Phi, psi and omega in degrees: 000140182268156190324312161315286190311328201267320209297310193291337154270003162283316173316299225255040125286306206277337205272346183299321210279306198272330169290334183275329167298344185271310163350277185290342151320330190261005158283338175255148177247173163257181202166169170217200227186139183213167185236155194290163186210118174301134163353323174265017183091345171277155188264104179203212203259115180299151157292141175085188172145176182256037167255349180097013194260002157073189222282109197304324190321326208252354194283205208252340191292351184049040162084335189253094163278206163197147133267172183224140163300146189350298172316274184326316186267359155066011200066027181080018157275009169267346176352133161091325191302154159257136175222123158296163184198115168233155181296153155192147162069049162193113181282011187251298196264327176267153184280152193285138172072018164048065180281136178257153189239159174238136197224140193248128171326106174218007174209196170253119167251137196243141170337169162194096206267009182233017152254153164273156179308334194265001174211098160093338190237070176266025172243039164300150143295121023226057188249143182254125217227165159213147194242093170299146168275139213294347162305323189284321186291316163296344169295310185254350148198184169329159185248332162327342190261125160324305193201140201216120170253143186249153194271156151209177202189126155289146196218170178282173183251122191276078225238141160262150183066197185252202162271152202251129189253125150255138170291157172172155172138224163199180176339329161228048169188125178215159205240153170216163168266143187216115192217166175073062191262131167281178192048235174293356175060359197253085188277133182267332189190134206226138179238144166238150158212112165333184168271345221227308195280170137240166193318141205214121179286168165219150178302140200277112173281322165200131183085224163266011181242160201252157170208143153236155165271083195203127188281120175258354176308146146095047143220143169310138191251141176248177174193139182234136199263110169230123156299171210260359166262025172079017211237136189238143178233121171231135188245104194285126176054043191306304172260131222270197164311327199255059178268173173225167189260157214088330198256131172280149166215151190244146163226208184296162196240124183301163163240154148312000000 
């Protein structure tokens, strides 16, 4: 190859190089980013939340949450999402060399319309904010800082085992939970099926729990899953007849 020939394939190296970096620049957004504070004024991982996964201390997230604002939380169809997050573009508050956390989607942060969005009210319609727990916030910055702004990217989810159903209702009305989602974590739609029955859609009621009106004691229960990337997983008898409602049972799990 000749002189010509080696610089013009270099060149269309450096410029392949810089369209794929900007590419992936272009996956973070910006937004901005406060640390959560429980009712009694200590900073940790709030109980509870509006995805429905009960005390975040005991889930699969390892302490790294989020609430998210309206925008963001979509009426709890982000429920489950995974998000990377780094501090940027502040030398005071964010840690050197801008480290990032991955945070699993778990409550709502609510308006406040009688602050303003740029002081107290960040979680305003349409500002997109997230309210960290305090492992994911000291990870990415100072915990002295008010408000910090921040990049995020949705990212897959890194899960152990499998996904986990908790039961719950009564005699016409039964509920399930649905927590621990590999891939994109954002379940769009859920099928049950007796032993007796056939696969029966079910409804999102708040968060991650699903419902329907139907009595299913005394039969083994399946569940079919489908995420918001289009990938449905079904998992046969995960609970077996003689279940009860309060108790999780596990099934199968996504993949890549």
């Amino acid at each position: 190859m000749d002189s010509g020939l080696q610089q013009l394939a270099l060149c269309l190296f450096f410029i392949l190089c810089r369209l794929f970096q900007a590419t992936a620049e272009d996956d973070w957004k910006l937004a901005t980013a406060t640390l959560s504070r429980d009712r009694d004024g200590s900073s940790s991982v709030a109980t509870g939340g509006a995805c429905g996964y009960g005390d975040l201390r005991q889930s699969s997230f390892g302490g790294y949450s989020a609430g998210l604002s309206g925008k963001l939380f979509n009426r709890g169809s982000s429920c489950g999402a995974c998000l990377e997050v780094r501090c940027v573009n502040h030398i005071r508050w964010c840690l050197q060399g801008s480290p990032s956390v991955v945070v699993t989607a778990t409550d709502f942060c609510p308006p406040n319309s009688g602050l303003s969005s740029d002081y107290g009210g960040w979680c305003n319609f349409p500002k997109e904010h997230l309210e960290l727990s305090h492992a994911a916030f000291t990870g990415i910055a100072e915990t002295r800082a008010e408000m910090i702004p921040v990049q995020y990217r949705r990212v897959k989810c890194g899960r152990r085992g499998g996904l986990r159903f908790s039961l719950s209702g009564s005699s016409h009305f039964f509920q399930v939970l649905i927590s621990n989602v590999g891939l994109d974590g954002e379940v769009v739609g859920v099928k049950v099926k007796g032993h007796t029955t056939a696969w029966i859609p079910m409804a999102r009621n708040w968060g991650q729990n699903w419902h329907s009106s139907l009595d299913l004691i005394g039969q083994s229960l399946s569940f079919e899953v489908t995420l918001k990337g289009g990938k449905t997983i079904a998992s046969y008898d995960v609970a077996p007849p003689y279940w009860r409602f309060g108790m999780t049972y596990q099934g199968k799990q996504f993949h890549s």
